[in-house]
Coordinates of C-alpha atoms and ligand atoms in Angstrom, one line a residue:
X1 CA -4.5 -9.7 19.2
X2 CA -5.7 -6.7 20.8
X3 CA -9.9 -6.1 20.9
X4 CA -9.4 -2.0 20.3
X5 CA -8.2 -3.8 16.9
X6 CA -11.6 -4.1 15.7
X7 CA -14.1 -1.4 14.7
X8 CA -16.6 0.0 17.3
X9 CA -19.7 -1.3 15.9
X10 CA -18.2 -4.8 15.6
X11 CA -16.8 -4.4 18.7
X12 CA -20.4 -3.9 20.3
X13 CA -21.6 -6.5 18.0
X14 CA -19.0 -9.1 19.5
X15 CA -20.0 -7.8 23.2
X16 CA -23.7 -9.5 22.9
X17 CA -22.0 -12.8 22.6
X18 CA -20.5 -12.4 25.5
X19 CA -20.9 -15.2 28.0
X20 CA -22.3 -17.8 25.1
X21 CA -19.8 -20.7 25.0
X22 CA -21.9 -21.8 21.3
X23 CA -22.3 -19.2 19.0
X24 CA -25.7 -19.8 16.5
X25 CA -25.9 -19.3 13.1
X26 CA -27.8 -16.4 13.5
X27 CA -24.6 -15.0 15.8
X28 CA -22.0 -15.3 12.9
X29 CA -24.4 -14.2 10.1
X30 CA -24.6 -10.8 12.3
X31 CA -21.1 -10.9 12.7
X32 CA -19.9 -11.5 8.8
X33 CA -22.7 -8.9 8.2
X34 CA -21.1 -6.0 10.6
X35 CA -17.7 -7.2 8.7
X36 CA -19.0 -6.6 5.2
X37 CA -20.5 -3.7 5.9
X38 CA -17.3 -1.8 7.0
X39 CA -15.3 -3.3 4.3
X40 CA -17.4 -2.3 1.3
X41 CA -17.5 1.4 2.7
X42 CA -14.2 1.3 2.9
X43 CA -13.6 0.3 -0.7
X44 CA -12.4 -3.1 -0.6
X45 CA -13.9 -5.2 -3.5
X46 CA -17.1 -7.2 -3.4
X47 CA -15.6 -10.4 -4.7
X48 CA -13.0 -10.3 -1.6
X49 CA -15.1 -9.0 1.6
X50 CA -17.6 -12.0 -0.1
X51 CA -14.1 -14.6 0.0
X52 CA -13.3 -13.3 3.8
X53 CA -16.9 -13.0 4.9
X54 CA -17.3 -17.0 3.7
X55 CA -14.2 -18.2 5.2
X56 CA -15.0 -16.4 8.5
X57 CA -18.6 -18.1 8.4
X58 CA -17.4 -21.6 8.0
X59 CA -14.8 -21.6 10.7
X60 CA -16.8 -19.8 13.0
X61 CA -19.3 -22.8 12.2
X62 CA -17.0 -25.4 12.2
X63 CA -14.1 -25.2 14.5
X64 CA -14.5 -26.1 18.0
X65 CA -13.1 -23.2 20.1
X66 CA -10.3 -24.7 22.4
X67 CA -10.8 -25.6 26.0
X68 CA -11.0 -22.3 28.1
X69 CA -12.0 -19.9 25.0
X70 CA -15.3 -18.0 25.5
X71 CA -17.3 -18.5 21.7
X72 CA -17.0 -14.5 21.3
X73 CA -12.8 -14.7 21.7
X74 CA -13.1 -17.6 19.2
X75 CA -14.5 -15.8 16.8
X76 CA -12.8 -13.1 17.3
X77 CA -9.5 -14.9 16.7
X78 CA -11.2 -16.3 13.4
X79 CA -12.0 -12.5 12.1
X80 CA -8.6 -11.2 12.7
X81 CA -6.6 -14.3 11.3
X82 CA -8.6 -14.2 7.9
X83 CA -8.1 -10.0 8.0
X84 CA -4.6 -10.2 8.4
X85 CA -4.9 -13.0 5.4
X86 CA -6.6 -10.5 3.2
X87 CA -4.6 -7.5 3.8
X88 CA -1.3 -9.2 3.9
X89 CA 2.1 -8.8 5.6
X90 CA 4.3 -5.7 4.7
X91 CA 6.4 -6.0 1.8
X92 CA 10.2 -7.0 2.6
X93 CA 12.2 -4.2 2.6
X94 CA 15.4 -5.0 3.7
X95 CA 17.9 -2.4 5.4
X96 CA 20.6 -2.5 2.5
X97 CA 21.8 -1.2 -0.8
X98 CA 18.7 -1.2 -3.4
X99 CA 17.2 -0.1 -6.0
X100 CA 13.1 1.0 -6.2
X101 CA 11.2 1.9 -8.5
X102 CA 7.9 4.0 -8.2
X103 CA 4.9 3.7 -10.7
X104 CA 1.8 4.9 -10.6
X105 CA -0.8 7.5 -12.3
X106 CA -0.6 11.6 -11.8
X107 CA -1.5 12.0 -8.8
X108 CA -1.4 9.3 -6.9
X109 CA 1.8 10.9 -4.6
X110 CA 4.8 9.0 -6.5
X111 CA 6.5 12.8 -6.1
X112 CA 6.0 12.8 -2.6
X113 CA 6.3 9.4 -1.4
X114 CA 9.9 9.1 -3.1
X115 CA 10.7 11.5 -0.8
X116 CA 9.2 10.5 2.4
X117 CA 10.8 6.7 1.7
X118 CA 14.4 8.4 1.0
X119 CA 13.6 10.1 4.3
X120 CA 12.6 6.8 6.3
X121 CA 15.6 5.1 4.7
X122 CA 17.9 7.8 6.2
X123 CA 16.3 7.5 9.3
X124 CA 17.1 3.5 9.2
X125 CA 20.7 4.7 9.0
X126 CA 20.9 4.3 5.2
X127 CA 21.8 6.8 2.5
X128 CA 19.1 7.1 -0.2
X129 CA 19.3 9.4 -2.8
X130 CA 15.9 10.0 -5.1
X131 CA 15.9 10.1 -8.9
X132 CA 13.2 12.1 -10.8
X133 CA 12.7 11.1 -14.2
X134 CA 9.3 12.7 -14.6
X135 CA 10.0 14.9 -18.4
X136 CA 6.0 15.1 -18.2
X137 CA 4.6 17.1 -15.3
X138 CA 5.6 20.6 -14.8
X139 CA 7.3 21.6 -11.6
X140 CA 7.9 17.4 -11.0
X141 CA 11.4 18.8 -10.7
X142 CA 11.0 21.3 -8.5
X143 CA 8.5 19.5 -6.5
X144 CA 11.1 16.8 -5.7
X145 CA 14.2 18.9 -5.4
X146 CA 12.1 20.8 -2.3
X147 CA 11.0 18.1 -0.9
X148 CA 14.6 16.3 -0.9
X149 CA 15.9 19.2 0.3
X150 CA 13.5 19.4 3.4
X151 CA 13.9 15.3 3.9
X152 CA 17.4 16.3 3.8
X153 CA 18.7 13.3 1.2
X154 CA 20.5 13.3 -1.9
X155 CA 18.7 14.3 -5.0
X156 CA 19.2 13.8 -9.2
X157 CA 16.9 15.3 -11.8
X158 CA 17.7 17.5 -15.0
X159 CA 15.2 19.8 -15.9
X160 CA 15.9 20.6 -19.1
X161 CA 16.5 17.0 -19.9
X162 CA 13.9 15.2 -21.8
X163 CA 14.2 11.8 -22.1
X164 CA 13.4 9.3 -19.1
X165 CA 15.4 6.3 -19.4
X166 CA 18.7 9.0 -20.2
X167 CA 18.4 11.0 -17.1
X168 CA 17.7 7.6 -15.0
X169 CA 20.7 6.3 -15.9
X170 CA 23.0 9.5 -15.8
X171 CA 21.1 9.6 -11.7
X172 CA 22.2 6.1 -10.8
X173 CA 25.8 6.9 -12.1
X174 CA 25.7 10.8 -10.5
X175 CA 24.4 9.3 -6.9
X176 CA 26.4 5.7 -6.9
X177 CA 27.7 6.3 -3.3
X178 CA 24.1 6.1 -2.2
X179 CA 22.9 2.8 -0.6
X180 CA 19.2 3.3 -1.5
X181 CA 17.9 4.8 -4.9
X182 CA 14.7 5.8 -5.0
X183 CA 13.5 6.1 -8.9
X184 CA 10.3 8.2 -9.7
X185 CA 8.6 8.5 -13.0
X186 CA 6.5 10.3 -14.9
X187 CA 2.3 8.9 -14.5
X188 CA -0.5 10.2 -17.1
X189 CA -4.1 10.8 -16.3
X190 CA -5.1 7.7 -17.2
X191 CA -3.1 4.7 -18.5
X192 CA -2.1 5.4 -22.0
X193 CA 0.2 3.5 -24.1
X194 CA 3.4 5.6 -24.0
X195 CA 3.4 5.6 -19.7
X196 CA 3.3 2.0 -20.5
X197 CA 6.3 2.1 -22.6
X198 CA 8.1 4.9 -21.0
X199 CA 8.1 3.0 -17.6
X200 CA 9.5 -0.4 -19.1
X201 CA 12.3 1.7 -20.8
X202 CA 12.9 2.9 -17.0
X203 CA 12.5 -0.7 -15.9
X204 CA 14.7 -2.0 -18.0
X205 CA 17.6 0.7 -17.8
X206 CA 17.5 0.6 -14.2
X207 CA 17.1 -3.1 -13.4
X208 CA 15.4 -2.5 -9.8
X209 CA 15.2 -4.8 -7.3
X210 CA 11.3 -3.7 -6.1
X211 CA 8.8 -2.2 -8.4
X212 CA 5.9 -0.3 -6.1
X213 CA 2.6 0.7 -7.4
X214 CA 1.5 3.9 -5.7
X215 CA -2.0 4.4 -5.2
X216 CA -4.4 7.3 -3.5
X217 CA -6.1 5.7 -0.8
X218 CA -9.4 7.1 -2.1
X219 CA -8.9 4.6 -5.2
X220 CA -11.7 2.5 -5.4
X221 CA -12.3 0.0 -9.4
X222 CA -9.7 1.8 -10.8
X223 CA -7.3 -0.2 -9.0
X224 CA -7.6 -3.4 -10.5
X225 CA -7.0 -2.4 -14.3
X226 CA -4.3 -0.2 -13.5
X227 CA -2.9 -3.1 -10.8
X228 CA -3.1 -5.5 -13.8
X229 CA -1.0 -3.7 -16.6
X230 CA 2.0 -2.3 -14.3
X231 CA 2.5 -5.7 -13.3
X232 CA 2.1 -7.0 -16.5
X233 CA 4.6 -3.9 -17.6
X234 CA 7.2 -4.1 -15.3
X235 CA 5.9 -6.3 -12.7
X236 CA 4.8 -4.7 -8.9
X237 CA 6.7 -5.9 -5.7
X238 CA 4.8 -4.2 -3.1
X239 CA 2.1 -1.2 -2.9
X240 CA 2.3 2.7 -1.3
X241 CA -1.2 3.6 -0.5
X242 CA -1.6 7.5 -0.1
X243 CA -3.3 10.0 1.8
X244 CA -4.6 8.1 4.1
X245 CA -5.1 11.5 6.4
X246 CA -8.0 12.0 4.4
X247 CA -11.7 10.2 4.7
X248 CA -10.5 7.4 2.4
X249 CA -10.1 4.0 4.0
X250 CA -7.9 2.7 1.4
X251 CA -9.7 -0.6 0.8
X252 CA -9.8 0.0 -2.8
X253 CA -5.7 -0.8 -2.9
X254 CA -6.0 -4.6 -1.5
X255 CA -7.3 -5.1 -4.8
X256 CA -4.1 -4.2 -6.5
X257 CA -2.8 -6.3 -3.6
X258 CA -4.4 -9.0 -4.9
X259 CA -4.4 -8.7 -8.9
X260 CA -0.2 -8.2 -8.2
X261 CA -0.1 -11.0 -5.4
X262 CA 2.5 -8.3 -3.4
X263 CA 1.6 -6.8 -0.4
X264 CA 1.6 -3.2 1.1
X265 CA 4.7 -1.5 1.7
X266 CA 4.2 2.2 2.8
X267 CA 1.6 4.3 4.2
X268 CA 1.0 7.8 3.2
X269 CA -0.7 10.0 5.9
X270 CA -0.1 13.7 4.9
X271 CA 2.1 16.2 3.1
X272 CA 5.2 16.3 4.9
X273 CA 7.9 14.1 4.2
X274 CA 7.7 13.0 7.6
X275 CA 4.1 11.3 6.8
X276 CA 5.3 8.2 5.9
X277 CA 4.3 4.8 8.0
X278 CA 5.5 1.3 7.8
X279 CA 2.8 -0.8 6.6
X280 CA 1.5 -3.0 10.3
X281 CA -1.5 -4.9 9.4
X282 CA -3.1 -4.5 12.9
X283 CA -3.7 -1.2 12.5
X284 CA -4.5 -0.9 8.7
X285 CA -7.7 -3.7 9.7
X286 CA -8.5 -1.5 12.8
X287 CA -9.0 1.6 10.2
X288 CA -10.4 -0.6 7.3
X289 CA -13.2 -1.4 10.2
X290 CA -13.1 1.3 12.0
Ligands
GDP301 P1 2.5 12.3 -8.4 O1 1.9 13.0 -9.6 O2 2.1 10.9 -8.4 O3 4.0 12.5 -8.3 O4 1.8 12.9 -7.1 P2 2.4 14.0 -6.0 O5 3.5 13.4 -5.2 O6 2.7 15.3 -6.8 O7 1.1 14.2 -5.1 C1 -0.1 14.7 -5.6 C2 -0.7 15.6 -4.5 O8 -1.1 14.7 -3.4 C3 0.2 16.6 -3.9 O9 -0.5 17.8 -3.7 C4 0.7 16.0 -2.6 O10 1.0 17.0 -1.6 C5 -0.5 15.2 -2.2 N1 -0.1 14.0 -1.4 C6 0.7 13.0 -1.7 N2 0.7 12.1 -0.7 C7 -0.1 12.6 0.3 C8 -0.6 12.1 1.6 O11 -0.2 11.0 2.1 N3 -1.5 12.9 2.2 C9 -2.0 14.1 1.7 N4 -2.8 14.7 2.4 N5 -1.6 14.5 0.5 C10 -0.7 13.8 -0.2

């Protein structure tokens, strides 16, 4: 566990203990206080900064810290074990042949993130190809044909074709010597019945091994309803959270985290298709603090 981890202002907060072997009440209350405080501006949900903040209190209360631990690096250790608990490991994504599928409102970067994960799976050695079945959007076609083009991978889309679940599966058969297809679909403004039914036609034709949910990073309530009908819908594996280049902490996706019970997959931290990270929950908690 590395101290730059943590935000600055807990940081300093953590450096008044210093030299304490007990910490008091009034020590951790200051502490879970700094911890909320960070959270909640960056989006993550009452009801789980008040779950974390209440399981950090107790232990900091009730364990002992072992033999040769200063209080401060106990507690410390105590913070970051129940972060990485809230925020999770990064979904398994295993270095072979699969299928994904992409859901999400318009938006949220589906477009772009297809292309960005085709492009890290052809770094990893693999050979994705991406799939746009988005009949909805104007230009989805061209967005993604451009932005295949520039990651360099295979690409499927027909854009005078109009239904989904058609061009989907006429994309899996066109790209079948790829190891990795990557499936977008169409999103709506908001979630309306037919995105709903359009998506578990996709689901269904496509059979995919992971379904991820892709969400702005900016996301903040809305992520819990829309969390709760994809997975009812077609049921979410793991979550992409998106432009995190921009002011947004992306606190607002562990609640989708937690309504799905996945885990983060992908990172999205700009426009290129090179702006794609691995999800590492180190540094996600250092910038959900920081
Ligand atoms: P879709 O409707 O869900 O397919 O969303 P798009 O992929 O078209 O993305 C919507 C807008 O967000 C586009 O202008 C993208 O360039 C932009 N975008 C997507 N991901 C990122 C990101 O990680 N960072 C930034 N800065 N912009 C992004």
């Amino acid at each position: 566990m590395v101290l730059d981890d943590l935000g600055s202002s807990l940081r300093g907060t953590l450096d008044t203990l210093q030299g304490k072997s007990r910490l008091s009440e009034d020590d951790v209350e200051e502490i879970v206080k700094e911890i909320q405080r960070s959270l909640l501006s960056a989006d993550v949900d009452v009801s789980l900064v008040m779950e974390l903040s209440d399981a950090i209190e107790t232990r900091a209360l009730e364990e002992e810290p072992p033999g040769g631990t200063t209080a401060r690096d106990h507690v410390l250790k105590i913070v970051y074990e129940e972060l990485v608990d809230l925020v999770g490991d990064s979904t398994e994504l295993p270095l072979e042949s699969q299928t994904i599928l992409l859901a999400g409102l318009q938006g949220s970067g589906k477009t772009t993130s297809a292309a960005k994960m085709a492009w890290w799976f052809s770094k990893k050695g693999l050979r994705p190809a991406v799939i746009q079945t988005d009949t909805f959007r104007p230009g989805a076609y061209d967005q993604a044909k451009q932005m295949c083009e520039r990651a360099e991978v295979e690409f499927y889309g027909d854009p005078d074709g109009e239904d989904p679940v058609q061009i989907a599966r006429d994309g899996l058969e066109a790209t079948a010597d790829a190891d990795v297809h990557i499936v977008d679909t169409a999103g709506r403004h908001a979630l309306e019945d037919d995105l709903i039914a359009e998506i578990e036609a996709i689901e269904t034709a496509v059979d995919p091994d992971r379904s991820l949910l892709v969400l702005d990073a900016a996301i903040g309530q809305g992520a819990k309803e829309q969390a709760r009908q994809f997975e009812r819908s077609i049921g979410i594996e793991g979550v992409v959270i998106t432009k995190l280049d921009g002011t947004a902490k992306g606190g607002g996706a562990l609640t989708a985290v937690n309504e799905t019970d996945s885990s983060i997959a992908f990172l999205g931290t700009g426009e290129t298709v090179q702006d794609i990270e691995r999800f590492e929950p180190s540094g996600f908690i250092s910038r959900l603090l920081g």
